[in-house]
Short mmCIF file of C-alpha atoms and ligand atoms in Angstrom, two decimals:
data_model
loop_
_atom_site.label_atom_id
_atom_site.label_comp_id
_atom_site.label_asym_id
_atom_site.label_seq_id
_atom_site.Cartn_x
_atom_site.Cartn_y
_atom_site.Cartn_z
CA MET A 24 2.99 -25.37 9.91
CA THR A 25 5.79 -27.51 9.71
CA ALA A 26 8.94 -25.85 10.66
CA THR A 27 11.87 -25.90 8.28
CA ALA A 28 15.30 -24.81 8.72
CA PRO A 29 16.19 -20.86 8.82
CA LEU A 30 17.33 -19.47 4.88
CA ASP A 31 20.81 -17.48 5.11
CA LEU A 32 19.41 -14.40 3.25
CA SER A 33 21.61 -11.68 1.73
CA SER A 34 21.33 -8.73 -0.99
CA VAL A 35 21.55 -9.44 -4.49
CA ILE A 36 23.18 -6.58 -6.84
CA ALA A 37 23.05 -6.91 -10.53
CA GLY A 38 22.18 -10.58 -9.75
CA LYS A 39 25.23 -11.17 -7.62
CA PRO A 40 24.47 -11.97 -4.04
CA LEU A 41 26.25 -9.21 -1.11
CA PRO A 42 28.90 -10.88 0.99
CA ALA A 43 27.37 -11.30 3.98
CA ALA A 44 27.93 -7.74 6.05
CA GLU A 45 28.43 -7.68 10.05
CA ARG A 46 24.53 -6.91 10.28
CA PRO A 47 23.01 -10.16 10.98
CA TYR A 48 19.14 -10.30 11.41
CA SER A 49 16.71 -13.29 12.71
CA SER A 50 13.57 -12.76 10.71
CA THR A 51 11.07 -15.34 13.17
CA ASN A 52 7.65 -16.19 12.67
CA PRO A 53 5.65 -14.38 14.58
CA ALA A 54 2.62 -17.39 15.62
CA ARG A 55 6.06 -19.15 17.28
CA THR A 56 8.73 -16.75 17.98
CA ALA A 57 10.82 -20.00 18.38
CA ASP A 58 11.12 -20.40 15.11
CA VAL A 59 13.58 -18.41 13.22
CA VAL A 60 12.19 -18.33 8.96
CA ALA A 61 15.42 -16.51 7.88
CA ARG A 62 18.90 -15.14 9.16
CA VAL A 63 19.20 -11.78 6.92
CA SER A 64 22.48 -10.17 6.46
CA LEU A 65 21.47 -6.44 6.73
CA ALA A 66 23.20 -3.96 3.63
CA GLU A 67 24.88 -1.39 4.94
CA PRO A 68 24.25 2.27 3.00
CA ALA A 69 26.72 2.18 0.42
CA ASP A 70 25.41 -1.23 -0.76
CA LEU A 71 21.95 0.47 -1.25
CA VAL A 72 24.37 3.30 -3.60
CA ALA A 73 25.78 0.34 -5.42
CA ALA A 74 22.46 -1.33 -6.34
CA CYS A 75 21.20 1.84 -7.63
CA ARG A 76 23.92 2.61 -9.39
CA ALA A 77 23.81 -1.25 -11.17
CA ALA A 78 20.01 -0.42 -11.84
CA ARG A 79 20.71 3.04 -13.33
CA ALA A 80 23.35 0.82 -15.29
CA ALA A 81 20.83 -1.98 -16.51
CA GLN A 82 17.85 0.87 -16.91
CA THR A 83 18.54 2.12 -20.44
CA GLY A 84 19.25 -2.01 -22.06
CA TRP A 85 15.55 -2.45 -20.68
CA ALA A 86 13.43 0.75 -21.57
CA ARG A 87 14.80 -0.58 -25.52
CA VAL A 88 13.01 -3.95 -24.48
CA PRO A 89 9.77 -3.40 -26.83
CA ALA A 90 6.70 -2.63 -24.12
CA PRO A 91 4.95 -5.63 -25.17
CA ILE A 92 8.18 -7.61 -24.64
CA ARG A 93 8.08 -6.39 -21.21
CA GLY A 94 5.02 -7.19 -20.81
CA GLN A 95 5.38 -10.81 -21.75
CA VAL A 96 8.04 -10.86 -18.29
CA VAL A 97 5.08 -9.46 -16.53
CA ALA A 98 2.90 -12.15 -17.83
CA ASN A 99 5.52 -14.76 -16.94
CA ILE A 100 5.52 -12.82 -13.56
CA GLY A 101 1.92 -13.69 -13.45
CA GLU A 102 1.88 -17.55 -13.82
CA LEU A 103 5.10 -17.82 -12.22
CA VAL A 104 3.46 -16.37 -8.84
CA ALA A 105 -0.12 -18.35 -9.78
CA ALA A 106 1.52 -21.64 -10.36
CA ASN A 107 3.51 -21.04 -6.76
CA LYS A 108 0.82 -19.37 -4.81
CA GLU A 109 0.18 -22.27 -2.30
CA ALA A 110 3.94 -21.54 -1.36
CA LEU A 111 3.73 -18.02 -0.98
CA ALA A 112 0.62 -17.75 0.94
CA ARG A 113 2.34 -20.02 3.44
CA SER A 114 5.90 -17.99 2.93
CA VAL A 115 4.09 -14.86 3.71
CA THR A 116 2.09 -16.93 6.73
CA ARG A 117 5.14 -17.92 8.06
CA ASP A 118 6.28 -15.14 7.99
CA ILE A 119 4.04 -11.98 8.95
CA GLY A 120 1.57 -14.25 10.75
CA LYS A 121 -1.14 -13.52 8.26
CA PRO A 122 -4.11 -15.69 8.33
CA LEU A 123 -3.83 -18.13 5.38
CA ALA A 124 -6.93 -17.03 3.56
CA GLU A 125 -5.62 -13.53 4.04
CA ALA A 126 -2.48 -14.67 2.51
CA ARG A 127 -3.49 -16.34 -0.48
CA GLY A 128 -6.07 -13.61 -1.29
CA GLU A 129 -2.77 -11.27 -1.00
CA VAL A 130 -1.05 -13.34 -3.62
CA GLN A 131 -3.82 -13.25 -5.87
CA GLU A 132 -3.59 -9.83 -5.71
CA ILE A 133 -0.28 -10.00 -7.35
CA ILE A 134 -1.10 -11.96 -10.11
CA ASP A 135 -4.28 -9.47 -10.71
CA THR A 136 -1.90 -6.85 -11.29
CA CYS A 137 0.26 -8.82 -13.61
CA GLU A 138 -2.81 -10.05 -15.49
CA PHE A 139 -3.53 -5.92 -15.66
CA PHE A 140 0.01 -4.78 -16.58
CA ARG A 141 0.58 -7.37 -19.45
CA GLY A 142 -1.80 -6.16 -21.29
CA GLU A 143 -0.62 -2.62 -20.45
CA GLY A 144 2.59 -3.38 -22.55
CA ARG A 145 0.64 -3.21 -25.63
CA ARG A 146 -1.04 -0.13 -24.45
CA LEU A 147 1.17 2.58 -22.45
CA TYR A 148 -0.66 5.03 -24.93
CA GLY A 149 0.47 8.10 -26.13
CA GLN A 150 -2.18 11.28 -27.65
CA THR A 151 -2.01 12.80 -30.56
CA VAL A 152 -2.81 16.11 -30.13
CA PRO A 153 -3.91 18.97 -32.68
CA SER A 154 -1.48 21.92 -33.57
CA GLU A 155 -2.54 25.71 -33.90
CA MET A 156 -0.54 25.74 -36.67
CA PRO A 157 -0.56 23.46 -40.28
CA ASP A 158 1.95 21.23 -40.95
CA LYS A 159 2.74 20.58 -37.86
CA GLN A 160 2.06 17.36 -35.62
CA LEU A 161 2.32 17.16 -31.97
CA TYR A 162 2.62 14.03 -29.70
CA THR A 163 2.92 12.91 -26.35
CA PHE A 164 5.11 10.09 -25.03
CA ARG A 165 4.85 7.77 -21.73
CA ASN A 166 9.31 7.81 -21.21
CA PRO A 167 9.77 5.65 -18.08
CA VAL A 168 11.37 7.97 -14.89
CA GLY A 169 14.66 6.09 -14.49
CA VAL A 170 15.73 3.99 -11.52
CA ALA A 171 13.09 3.50 -9.11
CA ALA A 172 13.75 2.89 -5.23
CA VAL A 173 10.46 0.98 -3.62
CA ILE A 174 10.70 0.81 0.16
CA THR A 175 8.21 -1.51 1.35
CA ALA A 176 6.32 -2.69 4.82
CA GLY A 177 5.69 -5.79 5.67
CA ASN A 178 1.96 -5.91 6.33
CA PHE A 179 1.82 -6.77 2.60
CA PRO A 180 4.74 -7.74 2.19
CA VAL A 181 4.73 -9.36 -1.40
CA ALA A 182 1.03 -7.66 -3.22
CA VAL A 183 2.24 -4.17 -1.95
CA PRO A 184 5.81 -4.56 -3.55
CA ALA A 185 4.22 -5.64 -6.63
CA TRP A 186 1.91 -2.53 -6.85
CA TYR A 187 5.42 -0.52 -7.70
CA ILE A 188 7.47 -3.28 -8.94
CA VAL A 189 5.34 -4.89 -11.64
CA PRO A 190 4.59 -1.45 -13.44
CA ALA A 191 7.81 0.57 -13.04
CA LEU A 192 9.25 -2.36 -14.58
CA LEU A 193 6.47 -2.42 -17.52
CA ALA A 194 6.97 1.10 -17.92
CA GLY A 195 11.11 0.03 -18.75
CA ASN A 196 12.70 1.45 -14.92
CA ALA A 197 14.74 -0.62 -13.44
CA VAL A 198 14.52 -0.78 -9.85
CA VAL A 199 15.68 -1.10 -6.37
CA TRP A 200 13.97 -2.92 -3.85
CA LYS A 201 14.30 -2.43 0.33
CA PRO A 202 11.68 -5.62 1.87
CA ALA A 203 10.85 -4.90 5.26
CA GLU A 204 13.37 -7.28 7.59
CA TYR A 205 11.18 -9.02 9.18
CA ALA A 206 9.48 -10.32 6.21
CA ALA A 207 12.54 -11.04 4.22
CA ALA A 208 12.18 -14.75 3.37
CA CYS A 209 9.11 -14.06 1.04
CA ALA A 210 10.82 -11.15 -0.43
CA TRP A 211 12.92 -13.36 -1.28
CA ASP A 212 10.54 -15.88 -2.78
CA LEU A 213 8.86 -13.28 -4.77
CA TYR A 214 12.28 -11.98 -6.00
CA GLN A 215 13.21 -15.28 -7.12
CA LEU A 216 9.92 -15.45 -9.30
CA PHE A 217 10.87 -12.26 -11.06
CA VAL A 218 14.09 -13.73 -11.54
CA ARG A 219 12.73 -16.57 -13.36
CA ALA A 220 10.50 -14.63 -15.35
CA GLY A 221 13.06 -13.45 -17.15
CA ILE A 222 13.92 -10.06 -15.35
CA PRO A 223 17.14 -9.23 -16.49
CA HIS A 224 20.35 -9.01 -13.84
CA GLY A 225 20.44 -5.06 -12.51
CA VAL A 226 17.25 -4.10 -13.84
CA LEU A 227 15.63 -5.68 -10.32
CA ASN A 228 18.08 -5.24 -7.03
CA LEU A 229 17.26 -6.28 -3.75
CA VAL A 230 18.42 -4.78 -0.55
CA TYR A 231 18.11 -5.56 2.65
CA ALA A 232 18.75 -2.70 5.02
CA GLY A 233 17.80 -1.42 8.48
CA GLY A 234 15.24 1.37 8.37
CA GLU A 235 18.07 4.40 9.13
CA ASP A 236 20.83 2.47 7.01
CA THR A 237 18.53 2.78 4.18
CA PHE A 238 17.45 6.76 4.66
CA THR A 239 21.47 7.18 4.83
CA GLY A 240 21.72 4.85 1.79
CA LEU A 241 18.90 6.89 -0.57
CA GLU A 242 20.13 10.18 0.66
CA GLY A 243 23.24 9.07 -0.78
CA ALA A 244 21.92 7.85 -4.06
CA LEU A 245 19.88 11.28 -4.37
CA THR A 246 22.60 12.64 -4.22
CA GLU A 247 24.77 10.92 -6.98
CA GLY A 248 21.32 10.94 -8.83
CA LEU A 249 20.97 7.36 -8.90
CA VAL A 250 17.47 7.54 -8.48
CA ASP A 251 14.46 9.22 -10.07
CA LYS A 252 11.50 7.83 -7.88
CA VAL A 253 11.36 6.67 -4.32
CA GLY A 254 7.97 4.34 -3.68
CA PHE A 255 7.37 3.93 0.21
CA THR A 256 5.05 2.85 2.05
CA GLY A 257 4.61 2.62 5.91
CA SER A 258 3.86 5.20 8.80
CA SER A 259 3.65 8.78 8.04
CA ALA A 260 6.02 10.07 10.04
CA VAL A 261 9.28 7.98 8.22
CA GLY A 262 6.95 9.36 5.00
CA ALA A 263 7.12 12.59 5.97
CA ARG A 264 11.18 12.45 5.85
CA ILE A 265 11.11 10.83 3.07
CA GLY A 266 9.14 13.52 1.10
CA GLU A 267 11.57 16.07 2.98
CA LEU A 268 14.51 14.30 1.63
CA CYS A 269 12.86 14.02 -1.71
CA GLY A 270 12.51 17.39 -0.99
CA ARG A 271 15.41 18.75 -1.00
CA HIS A 272 16.46 16.54 -4.47
CA LEU A 273 13.69 17.56 -6.63
CA GLN A 274 11.91 14.96 -6.47
CA THR A 275 8.40 13.98 -5.87
CA PRO A 276 8.07 10.55 -4.25
CA CYS A 277 4.82 8.12 -4.20
CA LEU A 278 3.92 8.17 -0.13
CA GLU A 279 1.15 5.22 0.59
CA LEU A 280 0.89 6.18 4.40
CA GLY A 281 -0.90 5.53 7.08
CA GLY A 282 -5.00 5.58 7.90
CA LYS A 283 -7.41 6.61 10.09
CA ASN A 284 -10.36 4.92 8.71
CA PRO A 285 -13.66 6.00 9.44
CA MET A 286 -16.80 3.87 9.02
CA VAL A 287 -19.89 5.78 8.80
CA VAL A 288 -23.26 3.51 9.67
CA THR A 289 -26.48 5.61 9.15
CA GLU A 290 -29.41 4.96 10.95
CA ASP A 291 -31.49 2.88 7.92
CA ALA A 292 -27.75 0.50 7.32
CA ASP A 293 -28.05 -3.36 7.06
CA LEU A 294 -26.92 -3.24 10.88
CA ASP A 295 -25.64 -6.84 10.57
CA LEU A 296 -23.78 -6.35 7.15
CA ALA A 297 -22.15 -3.07 8.96
CA VAL A 298 -20.98 -5.39 11.72
CA GLU A 299 -19.44 -8.01 9.54
CA GLY A 300 -17.59 -5.48 7.81
CA ALA A 301 -16.68 -3.70 10.62
CA LEU A 302 -15.35 -6.98 12.30
CA PHE A 303 -13.24 -7.89 9.05
CA SER A 304 -11.96 -4.50 8.41
CA GLY A 305 -11.27 -3.75 12.06
CA PHE A 306 -9.52 -7.27 12.81
CA GLY A 307 -8.43 -8.54 9.76
CA THR A 308 -4.54 -9.01 9.56
CA ALA A 309 -4.86 -8.30 13.23
CA GLY A 310 -5.76 -4.33 12.31
CA GLN A 311 -2.42 -4.19 10.83
CA ARG A 312 -3.60 -2.77 7.54
CA CYS A 313 -3.17 0.72 6.27
CA THR A 314 -6.74 0.40 5.18
CA SER A 315 -8.02 -1.04 8.87
CA LEU A 316 -11.15 0.45 10.51
CA GLY A 317 -10.14 3.44 12.54
CA THR A 318 -13.61 4.49 14.41
CA ALA A 319 -17.01 3.48 13.55
CA ILE A 320 -18.67 6.72 13.59
CA VAL A 321 -22.75 5.31 14.32
CA HIS A 322 -25.96 6.72 14.22
CA GLU A 323 -26.78 7.40 17.88
CA SER A 324 -30.13 5.50 17.72
CA VAL A 325 -28.53 2.45 15.58
CA HIS A 326 -25.28 3.05 18.23
CA ASP A 327 -26.43 0.55 20.82
CA ARG A 328 -27.28 -2.30 18.85
CA PHE A 329 -24.15 -2.03 16.27
CA VAL A 330 -21.80 -1.93 19.55
CA ASP A 331 -23.63 -4.64 21.28
CA ARG A 332 -23.68 -7.12 18.12
CA LEU A 333 -19.75 -5.97 17.00
CA ALA A 334 -19.30 -7.16 21.29
CA GLU A 335 -20.34 -10.02 20.42
CA ALA A 336 -19.43 -11.07 17.07
CA THR A 337 -15.86 -9.93 18.00
CA ALA A 338 -16.00 -12.10 21.23
CA ALA A 339 -17.07 -14.98 19.49
CA ALA A 340 -14.64 -14.74 17.07
CA PRO A 341 -11.78 -17.35 17.07
CA ILE A 342 -8.23 -15.95 17.41
CA GLY A 343 -4.94 -17.61 16.95
CA ASP A 344 -2.70 -20.25 14.57
CA PRO A 345 -2.83 -17.74 11.37
CA THR A 346 -2.63 -21.71 9.50
CA ALA A 347 -5.78 -22.32 10.87
CA ASP A 348 -9.52 -20.51 9.90
CA VAL A 349 -9.43 -17.73 12.62
CA LEU A 350 -10.38 -14.09 11.99
CA TYR A 351 -6.67 -12.92 13.03
CA GLY A 352 -3.69 -14.29 14.14
CA PRO A 353 -0.11 -12.39 15.67
CA MET A 354 0.95 -9.39 15.65
CA ILE A 355 3.46 -9.42 12.53
CA SER A 356 6.28 -8.53 14.62
CA GLU A 357 8.02 -7.69 18.01
CA ARG A 358 8.73 -4.03 16.47
CA PHE A 359 4.38 -3.57 16.17
CA ALA A 360 3.54 -5.39 19.30
CA GLU A 361 5.70 -3.03 20.93
CA ARG A 362 4.49 -0.59 19.51
CA TYR A 363 0.69 -1.69 19.88
CA GLU A 364 1.10 -1.68 23.00
CA GLY A 365 1.77 1.95 23.51
CA TYR A 366 -0.90 2.83 21.70
CA LEU A 367 -3.35 0.22 24.22
CA GLY A 368 -2.04 3.39 26.81
CA TRP A 369 -3.96 5.90 25.45
CA ILE A 370 -7.24 3.82 26.68
CA ARG A 371 -9.12 6.16 29.20
CA ASP A 372 -11.30 5.84 32.14
CA HIS A 373 -14.92 6.94 29.85
CA HIS A 374 -14.01 3.86 27.16
CA ARG A 375 -16.39 1.32 27.58
CA VAL A 376 -14.12 -1.41 26.59
CA LEU A 377 -15.84 -4.76 24.85
CA GLY A 378 -14.99 -7.77 23.54
CA SER A 379 -12.43 -9.17 25.48
CA THR A 380 -12.21 -9.70 28.60
CA ALA A 381 -8.53 -8.18 28.66
CA THR A 382 -6.60 -5.74 26.27
CA GLY A 383 -3.30 -6.55 25.98
CA ARG A 384 -1.49 -10.24 24.71
CA VAL A 385 -3.03 -13.67 25.10
CA SER A 386 -1.73 -15.43 27.55
CA ALA A 387 -2.21 -17.76 30.35
CA ALA A 388 -2.32 -15.81 32.45
CA ALA A 389 -5.00 -13.27 30.25
CA PRO A 390 -6.46 -16.40 28.31
CA ARG A 391 -8.60 -15.52 25.76
CA GLY A 392 -12.03 -18.55 25.28
CA GLY A 393 -11.85 -20.28 21.70
CA PHE A 394 -8.02 -19.18 20.98
CA VAL A 395 -6.52 -21.71 18.54
CA GLY A 396 -3.14 -23.19 19.06
CA ASP A 397 -0.68 -21.50 22.20
CA PRO A 398 -0.81 -18.25 22.76
CA ASP A 399 1.85 -18.42 24.84
CA ALA A 400 4.07 -19.49 21.33
CA GLY A 401 3.34 -16.22 19.74
CA LEU A 402 2.93 -12.75 19.14
CA PHE A 403 -1.07 -12.74 19.88
CA TYR A 404 -3.25 -9.92 21.34
CA HIS A 405 -6.91 -9.34 22.46
CA PRO A 406 -9.19 -8.21 20.30
CA VAL A 407 -10.42 -4.58 21.52
CA ILE A 408 -13.16 -2.23 21.23
CA LEU A 409 -13.12 1.26 22.85
CA ASP A 410 -16.66 2.72 22.67
CA ASN A 411 -17.61 6.54 23.55
CA VAL A 412 -14.21 7.69 21.97
CA ARG A 413 -13.92 11.48 21.71
CA PRO A 414 -12.98 13.62 19.35
CA THR A 415 -10.22 15.04 21.42
CA ASP A 416 -8.97 11.31 22.41
CA ARG A 417 -5.72 10.18 20.64
CA VAL A 418 -7.26 6.48 19.41
CA PHE A 419 -9.46 8.73 17.92
CA THR A 420 -7.14 11.12 15.84
CA GLU A 421 -3.64 8.68 15.52
CA GLU A 422 -3.40 5.69 13.91
CA THR A 423 -3.31 2.85 15.80
CA PHE A 424 -1.97 -0.31 13.63
CA GLY A 425 -3.10 -3.21 16.29
CA PRO A 426 -6.82 -4.61 16.56
CA VAL A 427 -8.41 -2.38 18.28
CA VAL A 428 -11.43 -0.11 16.97
CA GLY A 429 -13.10 3.06 18.06
CA VAL A 430 -16.64 3.70 18.16
CA THR A 431 -18.28 6.87 18.49
CA SER A 432 -22.29 8.22 17.51
CA TYR A 433 -23.32 11.37 15.38
CA ARG A 434 -26.55 13.12 15.35
CA THR A 435 -26.47 14.78 11.68
CA LEU A 436 -24.83 13.65 8.73
CA ASP A 437 -22.51 16.59 8.63
CA GLU A 438 -21.68 15.74 11.96
CA ALA A 439 -20.53 12.16 10.87
CA VAL A 440 -18.80 13.33 7.44
CA GLU A 441 -16.78 15.56 10.17
CA LEU A 442 -15.77 13.68 12.57
CA ALA A 443 -14.69 11.40 9.39
CA ASN A 444 -12.57 13.87 8.15
CA LEU A 445 -11.02 15.29 11.79
CA PRO A 446 -7.84 12.98 12.16
CA GLY A 447 -6.56 14.36 8.96
CA TYR A 448 -5.85 11.14 7.01
CA GLY A 449 -7.67 10.30 4.23
CA LEU A 450 -7.06 6.67 3.17
CA SER A 451 -10.21 4.98 3.12
CA SER A 452 -13.67 5.41 4.78
CA ALA A 453 -17.08 3.19 4.36
CA ILE A 454 -20.28 4.32 5.11
CA TYR A 455 -22.82 1.68 5.08
CA THR A 456 -26.83 2.84 4.22
CA ARG A 457 -29.70 1.92 2.05
CA ASP A 458 -29.93 5.89 1.11
CA PRO A 459 -27.89 7.00 -1.87
CA ALA A 460 -28.66 10.80 -1.18
CA LYS A 461 -26.40 9.99 1.85
CA VAL A 462 -23.77 7.88 0.07
CA TYR A 463 -23.74 10.90 -2.80
CA ALA A 464 -22.83 13.40 0.79
CA PHE A 465 -20.50 11.47 2.24
CA ARG A 466 -18.48 10.57 -1.10
CA ALA A 467 -18.15 14.54 -1.61
CA GLY A 468 -17.76 15.53 1.85
CA ILE A 469 -14.84 12.36 2.76
CA GLY A 470 -11.31 13.42 2.22
CA ALA A 471 -10.62 10.08 1.43
CA GLY A 472 -9.37 9.04 -1.49
CA MET A 473 -11.14 5.53 -1.22
CA VAL A 474 -14.47 5.21 -0.58
CA SER A 475 -16.41 2.00 -0.03
CA VAL A 476 -20.35 1.77 0.12
CA ASN A 477 -21.76 -0.85 2.39
CA ASN A 478 -18.31 -2.92 2.53
CA SER A 479 -15.55 -2.24 4.64
CA THR A 480 -12.54 0.27 4.60
CA SER A 481 -10.20 -2.90 3.29
CA GLY A 482 -9.87 -4.65 0.83
CA ALA A 483 -9.69 -2.78 -1.90
CA GLU A 484 -9.32 -4.41 -5.67
CA ALA A 485 -5.87 -4.53 -7.38
CA HIS A 486 -6.78 -2.33 -10.56
CA LEU A 487 -8.55 0.94 -9.17
CA PRO A 488 -6.39 3.71 -7.64
CA PHE A 489 -5.23 2.98 -4.34
CA GLY A 490 -3.86 5.72 -2.29
CA GLY A 491 -4.31 8.74 0.32
CA ASN A 492 -4.56 12.45 1.05
CA GLY A 493 -3.29 14.32 4.04
CA ARG A 494 -1.46 12.20 6.43
CA SER A 495 -2.31 9.18 4.49
CA GLY A 496 0.25 10.13 1.10
CA ASN A 497 1.04 12.93 -1.20
CA GLY A 498 -1.84 12.68 -3.58
CA GLY A 499 0.29 9.84 -5.29
CA ARG A 500 -2.39 6.86 -6.73
CA LEU A 501 -0.85 3.72 -6.92
CA SER A 502 -2.58 0.46 -9.47
CA GLY A 503 -4.41 0.29 -12.82
CA ILE A 504 -3.44 2.57 -15.16
CA TRP A 505 -3.06 5.53 -12.67
CA VAL A 506 0.48 3.98 -11.60
CA LEU A 507 1.89 5.27 -14.62
CA ASP A 508 1.93 8.34 -13.79
CA GLN A 509 4.36 7.67 -10.98
CA PHE A 510 6.47 5.46 -13.20
CA THR A 511 6.71 7.72 -16.61
CA ARG A 512 6.82 10.91 -17.20
CA TRP A 513 5.08 12.47 -20.23
CA GLN A 514 7.07 13.89 -23.06
CA SER A 515 5.72 16.33 -25.53
CA VAL A 516 7.04 16.66 -29.45
CA ASN A 517 6.59 19.59 -31.60
CA TRP A 518 6.98 18.09 -35.52
CA ASP A 519 7.14 20.84 -37.64
CA TYR A 520 6.94 20.05 -41.43
CA SER A 521 6.26 23.11 -43.25
CA GLY A 522 9.89 23.75 -43.82
CA ARG A 523 9.62 27.66 -42.36
CA LEU A 524 9.99 28.44 -38.38
CA GLN A 525 5.81 28.50 -37.40
CA LYS A 526 6.40 30.76 -34.08
CA ALA A 527 3.60 29.28 -31.03
CA GLN A 528 1.10 31.95 -30.26
CA MET A 529 2.39 33.98 -33.04
CA ASP A 530 2.43 32.67 -36.12
CA VAL A 531 -1.38 31.23 -35.94
CA LEU A 532 -4.32 31.25 -37.53
CA ALA A 533 -6.60 33.85 -35.84
CA VAL A 534 -10.22 33.12 -36.66
CA ASP A 535 -12.32 36.43 -37.74
CA ALA A 536 -16.31 36.43 -36.84
CA ASP A 537 -16.94 37.93 -40.37
CA LEU A 538 -14.45 36.50 -42.74
CA GLY A 539 -13.97 33.47 -41.54
CA PHE A 540 -9.73 32.40 -41.14
CA ARG A 541 -7.00 35.05 -41.74
CA LEU A 542 -3.37 34.26 -41.47
CA GLY A 543 -2.45 36.27 -37.83
C1 UN1 B 13 -2.01 -2.03 2.90
O1 UN1 B 13 -2.38 -2.10 4.01
O2 UN1 B 13 -0.96 -1.45 2.78
O3 UN1 B 13 -7.38 -3.04 0.51
C2 UN1 B 13 -2.24 -2.72 1.67
C3 UN1 B 13 -6.63 -3.82 1.13
C4 UN1 B 13 -5.45 -4.37 0.64
C5 UN1 B 13 -3.83 -3.51 0.31
C6 UN1 B 13 -3.81 -2.66 1.80
N1 UN1 B 13 -5.84 -4.84 -0.75
O4 UN1 B 13 -7.19 -3.83 2.01
#
């Protein structure tokens, strides 16, 4: 990766950059922490409120643009992202250390989202509904909610924002986007592509802000009635706070939170396939996806073979420089690395540690065979497999954002499903089996919003509903037509052309068993 000079970035409200404030923040490349990617001037809470005000002012005009034309702007976004795919992917890799192959996949996810929603501009269907009375028509329309505040994490710093912003804009909303400050540069790149595609000033506003300031600003904007929908992707703890805040303002946010995603491996599973799936979903993005594998729940008869093969594959996997062909690169930022070290403190004596010779940071003192690049330059951690995890262990019940995978065993499928549901999250899940009966039993019993069969817990396609239940979210779904329920509200219309007052439930035609119809 060639070092380039750091970008100086600040928020943009109604097309105008915010003057540098007193809150400087340096965003660094986690694979080479000496490489400063961006110097970001973080906004104050009042700036977030001002951005929502600008969005409010711009929204009505944008909603008046016919939906097929808004769809054309979405098509432009998709084409611009496609034309800049490699540059945007490299920007993601430099910002958060995701391997280039994954970063390219992430950018493709934006293109796929735009491809889906460009056509939705010519649909956004409402319905015609039969009336119980003559000379009366009933209809439904999808109306934009108004202003959406979108707060996103840095592990998918461009794809997940696009999951919110693209459908929100298509449906006629204005957006205030607060990206992760530690992924500021790729957020800036994506924002520029939106602007060049023809999104008018004020319809999309970019606000860089720290977590607490965002919270305070959001509270102010909600109090002033400037926000109609909050979209948040991040931890369950912060999601709960946002949910409380929105609830006080009678709003239902769209919350996409953590996961402790289980993978059940049955006695008849293709073990090589299951190991491949566990390796990718356990360690892809260094285990920092909300869909990352939490615990592999393996039938006791194949447990030892599965663990041995997974340990072997993990030990052999190349780790290191994310611009090379590696299983994973560094932790996405200092904050994530520190938090992950806390999770490593949950390892107990009864755990069998496999996959590495050490559990913490890869360094000259704790080297890893086959490491690609210089481990001391960045935030690199050993992959860890913890066999024998128990339901009472914190590593079993809590999300552990990082390269650690738990393994436990089960006897009956009912027991496996119970273990899979036990942590109370419910985002993604997987089962590896050749038996359709087990697939159906698992699907019906699992509390997760997403179920993979003979595929990993991560890697959802961009047009299926994405979202979770329990500690993973409040039931909202992103992607495909389902996300429209987040960014539109149904309006129903009664149109009476009878020329008289027809009263619903009172002046209706009744059915008489013998006489046919009669006026009620
Ligand atoms: C996330 O981690 O927040 O299914 C999103 C996946 C990706 C998206 C993950 N398509 O792993």
